[in-house]
C-alpha cells in the first residue's frame, strides 16, 4: 500500500495475503477472477462440493473464475500463524496473455485438480515478482510483464492451464466478473464487447436471454 513513509510506492491490486492465528472457516468465498494461491505456512482446505482439496506449506492452488468455495485456513500450531499469498489475474490481462502466446481453448487442459506442488521455476517467478513490487515508482507495464511470466510458468511448466478457463457459461456472470475486476474503470459497452470478443448486438441478445 501507499504510505506516508513510502509515498512513491504504487498501490497494487494484483496480490494480497491472508493470515490468522486460529483455525478459520469461511463459507462461499468468491473468486471473481483467476487466482494463484501459495500457502507459506499452515494448511488451506478448499471444498468443492463434497470433495476436500488440501494444500500444505509450499503448495499452490490455481483457481479459475468466477467460482465460489468454502475455505478453511489452519495454522500448524498455536505458536505459528497461517499465511498464504494470493495473486490475481484480471480478465484483460488473461485475454492479452492468451493473444500474445496464441493460447486456444483446445490447448487448455481442464485439470480437475486445482492443487499442485510448485517447482523452482514457478517459485522463482513468484518471489521475484514480490521483490519487483518493492521498487519505488513501479509502472503498470512492469507489473503486467511479471504476472504474464507467472502465467507462462503455470501454463507451460505446471500443467495448470485450467486457470485460463471461465467456469461460467452465463454471459451475465462473465460481464459481472469483468466489471468487478476493475470497478474504478469508466466502462462502456464497447470495452466489454472487445474483451469478451463478441458484438454489441450479440451480447445484448445473450443478456436478454438470461433476463439481465
mmCIF file of C-alpha atoms in Angstrom:
data_model
loop_
_atom_site.group_PDB
_atom_site.id
_atom_site.type_symbol
_atom_site.label_atom_id
_atom_site.label_comp_id
_atom_site.label_asym_id
_atom_site.label_seq_id
_atom_site.Cartn_x
_atom_site.Cartn_y
_atom_site.Cartn_z
ATOM 1 C CA UNK A 1 0.000 0.000 0.000
ATOM 2 C CA UNK A 2 0.955 3.600 -0.406
ATOM 3 C CA UNK A 3 2.061 5.060 2.933
ATOM 4 C CA UNK A 4 3.459 8.323 4.269
ATOM 5 C CA UNK A 5 6.819 6.579 4.725
ATOM 6 C CA UNK A 6 6.738 5.285 1.143
ATOM 7 C CA UNK A 7 4.841 7.869 -0.946
ATOM 8 C CA UNK A 8 6.193 6.674 -4.304
ATOM 9 C CA UNK A 9 5.022 3.098 -3.852
ATOM 10 C CA UNK A 10 2.420 2.131 -6.428
ATOM 11 C CA UNK A 11 -0.673 0.511 -4.850
ATOM 12 C CA UNK A 12 -1.205 -2.916 -6.423
ATOM 13 C CA UNK A 13 -4.488 -4.776 -6.741
ATOM 14 C CA UNK A 14 -2.817 -7.878 -8.186
ATOM 15 C CA UNK A 15 -1.807 -9.552 -4.939
ATOM 16 C CA UNK A 16 -2.605 -9.817 -1.263
ATOM 17 C CA UNK A 17 -2.066 -12.043 1.768
ATOM 18 C CA UNK A 18 -4.246 -13.857 4.286
ATOM 19 C CA UNK A 19 -3.080 -14.724 7.788
ATOM 20 C CA UNK A 20 -4.694 -15.925 11.005
ATOM 21 C CA UNK A 21 -3.608 -17.304 14.389
ATOM 22 C CA UNK A 22 -6.615 -19.583 14.869
ATOM 23 C CA UNK A 23 -8.440 -22.029 12.627
ATOM 24 C CA UNK A 24 -10.651 -20.019 10.301
ATOM 25 C CA UNK A 25 -13.599 -21.293 8.268
ATOM 26 C CA UNK A 26 -15.146 -19.028 5.620
ATOM 27 C CA UNK A 27 -18.214 -20.062 3.633
ATOM 28 C CA UNK A 28 -18.663 -19.349 -0.085
ATOM 29 C CA UNK A 29 -15.521 -17.328 -0.718
ATOM 30 C CA UNK A 30 -15.966 -15.735 -4.172
ATOM 31 C CA UNK A 31 -13.133 -15.760 -6.711
ATOM 32 C CA UNK A 32 -14.144 -13.107 -9.224
ATOM 33 C CA UNK A 33 -11.063 -13.569 -11.389
ATOM 34 C CA UNK A 34 -8.400 -16.281 -11.807
ATOM 35 C CA UNK A 35 -6.218 -16.633 -8.722
ATOM 36 C CA UNK A 36 -2.971 -18.308 -7.735
ATOM 37 C CA UNK A 37 -2.588 -19.109 -4.035
ATOM 38 C CA UNK A 38 0.709 -20.055 -2.390
ATOM 39 C CA UNK A 39 0.464 -21.449 1.148
ATOM 40 C CA UNK A 40 3.510 -20.242 3.063
ATOM 41 C CA UNK A 41 2.703 -21.698 6.487
ATOM 42 C CA UNK A 42 -0.149 -23.834 7.797
ATOM 43 C CA UNK A 43 -2.740 -25.670 5.726
ATOM 44 C CA UNK A 44 -5.556 -24.446 3.476
ATOM 45 C CA UNK A 45 -8.535 -26.637 2.623
ATOM 46 C CA UNK A 46 -10.939 -25.788 -0.180
ATOM 47 C CA UNK A 47 -14.200 -27.666 -0.519
ATOM 48 C CA UNK A 48 -15.585 -28.365 -3.991
ATOM 49 C CA UNK A 49 -18.967 -29.845 -3.122
ATOM 50 C CA UNK A 50 -18.178 -32.949 -1.044
ATOM 51 C CA UNK A 51 -14.553 -33.028 -2.176
ATOM 52 C CA UNK A 52 -11.835 -31.557 0.038
ATOM 53 C CA UNK A 53 -8.653 -30.197 -1.560
ATOM 54 C CA UNK A 54 -5.811 -29.788 0.946
ATOM 55 C CA UNK A 55 -2.849 -27.511 0.358
ATOM 56 C CA UNK A 56 0.178 -27.537 2.696
ATOM 57 C CA UNK A 57 3.142 -25.186 3.086
ATOM 58 C CA UNK A 58 4.908 -24.654 -0.246
ATOM 59 C CA UNK A 59 1.946 -25.880 -2.304
ATOM 60 C CA UNK A 60 -0.160 -23.910 -4.785
ATOM 61 C CA UNK A 61 -3.813 -23.620 -5.762
ATOM 62 C CA UNK A 62 -4.701 -22.423 -9.283
ATOM 63 C CA UNK A 63 -8.336 -21.340 -9.268
ATOM 64 C CA UNK A 64 -10.339 -20.380 -12.381
ATOM 65 C CA UNK A 65 -13.109 -17.815 -12.135
ATOM 66 C CA UNK A 66 -15.805 -16.947 -11.493
ATOM 67 C CA UNK A 67 -16.077 -19.558 -8.764
ATOM 68 C CA UNK A 68 -17.064 -19.901 -5.128
ATOM 69 C CA UNK A 69 -15.697 -22.285 -2.464
ATOM 70 C CA UNK A 70 -15.849 -22.953 1.256
ATOM 71 C CA UNK A 71 -12.369 -22.410 2.701
ATOM 72 C CA UNK A 72 -10.641 -23.481 5.941
ATOM 73 C CA UNK A 73 -7.309 -21.945 6.996
ATOM 74 C CA UNK A 74 -5.427 -23.830 9.734
ATOM 75 C CA UNK A 75 -2.151 -22.810 11.459
ATOM 76 C CA UNK A 76 0.320 -25.601 12.219
ATOM 77 C CA UNK A 77 0.077 -24.937 15.957
ATOM 78 C CA UNK A 78 -0.624 -22.178 18.476
ATOM 79 C CA UNK A 79 2.896 -20.775 18.055
ATOM 80 C CA UNK A 80 2.577 -20.132 14.314
ATOM 81 C CA UNK A 81 0.184 -18.267 12.052
ATOM 82 C CA UNK A 82 -1.463 -19.423 8.876
ATOM 83 C CA UNK A 83 -0.114 -17.380 5.956
ATOM 84 C CA UNK A 84 -0.975 -17.556 2.268
ATOM 85 C CA UNK A 85 -0.154 -15.316 -0.670
ATOM 86 C CA UNK A 86 -2.827 -14.569 -3.305
ATOM 87 C CA UNK A 87 -2.066 -13.430 -6.854
ATOM 88 C CA UNK A 88 -4.929 -12.208 -9.050
ATOM 89 C CA UNK A 89 -5.097 -12.082 -12.850
ATOM 90 C CA UNK A 90 -7.826 -9.806 -14.188
ATOM 91 C CA UNK A 91 -9.711 -10.651 -17.366
ATOM 92 C CA UNK A 92 -7.989 -8.083 -19.650
ATOM 93 C CA UNK A 93 -4.599 -9.497 -18.572
ATOM 94 C CA UNK A 94 -5.769 -13.062 -19.251
ATOM 95 C CA UNK A 95 -7.024 -12.063 -22.696
ATOM 96 C CA UNK A 96 -3.758 -10.291 -23.566
ATOM 97 C CA UNK A 97 -1.807 -13.330 -22.381
ATOM 98 C CA UNK A 98 -3.878 -15.730 -24.499
ATOM 99 C CA UNK A 99 -3.479 -13.450 -27.519
ATOM 100 C CA UNK A 100 0.290 -12.961 -27.035
ATOM 101 C CA UNK A 101 1.025 -16.670 -26.688
ATOM 102 C CA UNK A 102 -1.715 -17.916 -29.041
ATOM 103 C CA UNK A 103 -3.406 -19.969 -26.327
ATOM 104 C CA UNK A 104 -6.505 -21.557 -27.879
ATOM 105 C CA UNK A 105 -9.337 -23.249 -25.977
ATOM 106 C CA UNK A 106 -8.292 -26.621 -27.436
ATOM 107 C CA UNK A 107 -4.831 -26.265 -25.860
ATOM 108 C CA UNK A 108 -6.178 -25.658 -22.359
ATOM 109 C CA UNK A 109 -6.257 -28.762 -20.184
ATOM 110 C CA UNK A 110 -9.330 -28.937 -17.990
ATOM 111 C CA UNK A 111 -7.375 -30.164 -14.989
ATOM 112 C CA UNK A 112 -9.768 -31.410 -12.325
ATOM 113 C CA UNK A 113 -7.258 -30.752 -9.533
ATOM 114 C CA UNK A 114 -6.754 -27.114 -8.587
ATOM 115 C CA UNK A 115 -3.934 -28.126 -6.198
ATOM 116 C CA UNK A 116 -0.360 -28.756 -7.299
ATOM 117 C CA UNK A 117 3.166 -28.671 -5.941
ATOM 118 C CA UNK A 118 5.408 -25.858 -7.033
ATOM 119 C CA UNK A 119 8.739 -26.083 -8.822
ATOM 120 C CA UNK A 120 11.873 -23.952 -8.829
ATOM 121 C CA UNK A 121 10.797 -22.021 -11.917
ATOM 122 C CA UNK A 122 7.391 -21.009 -10.547
ATOM 123 C CA UNK A 123 8.755 -20.313 -7.059
ATOM 124 C CA UNK A 124 11.420 -18.037 -8.543
ATOM 125 C CA UNK A 125 8.888 -16.204 -10.721
ATOM 126 C CA UNK A 126 6.536 -15.569 -7.779
ATOM 127 C CA UNK A 127 9.197 -14.409 -5.352
ATOM 128 C CA UNK A 128 10.890 -12.266 -7.984
ATOM 129 C CA UNK A 129 7.516 -10.634 -8.654
ATOM 130 C CA UNK A 130 7.273 -9.792 -4.948
ATOM 131 C CA UNK A 131 10.765 -8.302 -4.999
ATOM 132 C CA UNK A 132 9.913 -6.216 -8.072
ATOM 133 C CA UNK A 133 6.827 -4.771 -6.348
ATOM 134 C CA UNK A 134 9.043 -3.317 -3.617
ATOM 135 C CA UNK A 135 10.663 -0.974 -6.123
ATOM 136 C CA UNK A 136 9.699 2.720 -5.977
ATOM 137 C CA UNK A 137 7.751 4.302 -8.838
ATOM 138 C CA UNK A 138 6.812 0.933 -10.257
ATOM 139 C CA UNK A 139 4.937 1.169 -13.571
ATOM 140 C CA UNK A 140 1.925 -0.952 -14.519
ATOM 141 C CA UNK A 141 3.707 -2.411 -17.558
ATOM 142 C CA UNK A 142 6.377 -3.955 -15.326
ATOM 143 C CA UNK A 143 3.766 -5.497 -13.033
ATOM 144 C CA UNK A 144 1.919 -6.947 -16.040
ATOM 145 C CA UNK A 145 5.164 -8.308 -17.510
ATOM 146 C CA UNK A 146 5.935 -10.347 -14.386
ATOM 147 C CA UNK A 147 2.345 -11.508 -13.953
ATOM 148 C CA UNK A 148 2.424 -12.813 -17.528
ATOM 149 C CA UNK A 149 5.660 -14.601 -16.691
ATOM 150 C CA UNK A 150 3.918 -16.365 -13.816
ATOM 151 C CA UNK A 151 1.016 -17.318 -16.105
ATOM 152 C CA UNK A 152 3.505 -18.721 -18.617
ATOM 153 C CA UNK A 153 5.039 -20.894 -15.880
ATOM 154 C CA UNK A 154 1.578 -22.162 -14.914
ATOM 155 C CA UNK A 155 0.569 -22.993 -18.488
ATOM 156 C CA UNK A 156 3.844 -24.393 -19.869
ATOM 157 C CA UNK A 157 5.548 -25.957 -16.860
ATOM 158 C CA UNK A 158 2.942 -26.659 -14.153
ATOM 159 C CA UNK A 159 0.013 -28.267 -16.024
ATOM 160 C CA UNK A 160 -2.235 -25.535 -14.639
ATOM 161 C CA UNK A 161 -3.615 -24.030 -17.861
ATOM 162 C CA UNK A 162 -7.129 -24.564 -16.455
ATOM 163 C CA UNK A 163 -6.642 -21.248 -14.633
ATOM 164 C CA UNK A 164 -7.388 -19.599 -18.013
ATOM 165 C CA UNK A 165 -10.827 -21.219 -18.287
ATOM 166 C CA UNK A 166 -14.057 -19.486 -17.421
ATOM 167 C CA UNK A 167 -16.059 -21.662 -15.034
ATOM 168 C CA UNK A 168 -19.280 -19.981 -16.018
ATOM 169 C CA UNK A 169 -21.243 -20.361 -19.222
ATOM 170 C CA UNK A 170 -23.552 -17.473 -18.258
ATOM 171 C CA UNK A 171 -22.863 -14.251 -20.103
ATOM 172 C CA UNK A 172 -24.221 -12.174 -17.228
ATOM 173 C CA UNK A 173 -21.602 -13.684 -14.892
ATOM 174 C CA UNK A 174 -18.836 -13.104 -17.423
ATOM 175 C CA UNK A 175 -19.794 -9.438 -17.684
ATOM 176 C CA UNK A 176 -20.180 -9.086 -13.915
ATOM 177 C CA UNK A 177 -16.734 -10.611 -13.326
ATOM 178 C CA UNK A 178 -15.209 -8.272 -15.870
ATOM 179 C CA UNK A 179 -16.725 -5.171 -14.241
ATOM 180 C CA UNK A 180 -15.869 -6.204 -10.688
ATOM 181 C CA UNK A 181 -12.268 -6.927 -11.653
ATOM 182 C CA UNK A 182 -11.812 -3.190 -12.303
ATOM 183 C CA UNK A 183 -14.672 -1.290 -10.630
ATOM 184 C CA UNK A 184 -12.997 2.122 -10.923
ATOM 185 C CA UNK A 185 -12.862 1.994 -14.726
ATOM 186 C CA UNK A 186 -15.363 4.110 -16.663
ATOM 187 C CA UNK A 187 -16.775 1.127 -18.560
ATOM 188 C CA UNK A 188 -18.526 1.422 -21.903
ATOM 189 C CA UNK A 189 -20.290 -1.442 -23.611
ATOM 190 C CA UNK A 190 -17.792 -1.403 -26.494
ATOM 191 C CA UNK A 191 -14.988 -2.094 -23.978
ATOM 192 C CA UNK A 192 -16.857 -5.091 -22.589
ATOM 193 C CA UNK A 193 -17.597 -6.428 -26.082
ATOM 194 C CA UNK A 194 -13.956 -6.100 -27.123
ATOM 195 C CA UNK A 195 -12.691 -8.019 -24.090
ATOM 196 C CA UNK A 196 -15.342 -10.729 -24.458
ATOM 197 C CA UNK A 197 -14.778 -10.927 -28.231
ATOM 198 C CA UNK A 198 -18.443 -10.503 -29.116
ATOM 199 C CA UNK A 199 -20.516 -7.903 -30.974
ATOM 200 C CA UNK A 200 -22.726 -5.496 -29.058
ATOM 201 C CA UNK A 201 -25.931 -6.872 -30.614
ATOM 202 C CA UNK A 202 -24.925 -10.442 -29.754
ATOM 203 C CA UNK A 203 -24.067 -9.536 -26.181
ATOM 204 C CA UNK A 204 -27.370 -7.690 -25.688
ATOM 205 C CA UNK A 205 -29.272 -10.666 -27.074
ATOM 206 C CA UNK A 206 -27.469 -13.135 -24.833
ATOM 207 C CA UNK A 207 -28.079 -10.989 -21.766
ATOM 208 C CA UNK A 208 -31.769 -10.636 -22.631
ATOM 209 C CA UNK A 209 -31.986 -14.426 -22.884
ATOM 210 C CA UNK A 210 -30.719 -14.561 -19.292
ATOM 211 C CA UNK A 211 -33.236 -11.905 -18.180
ATOM 212 C CA UNK A 212 -30.394 -9.488 -17.471
#
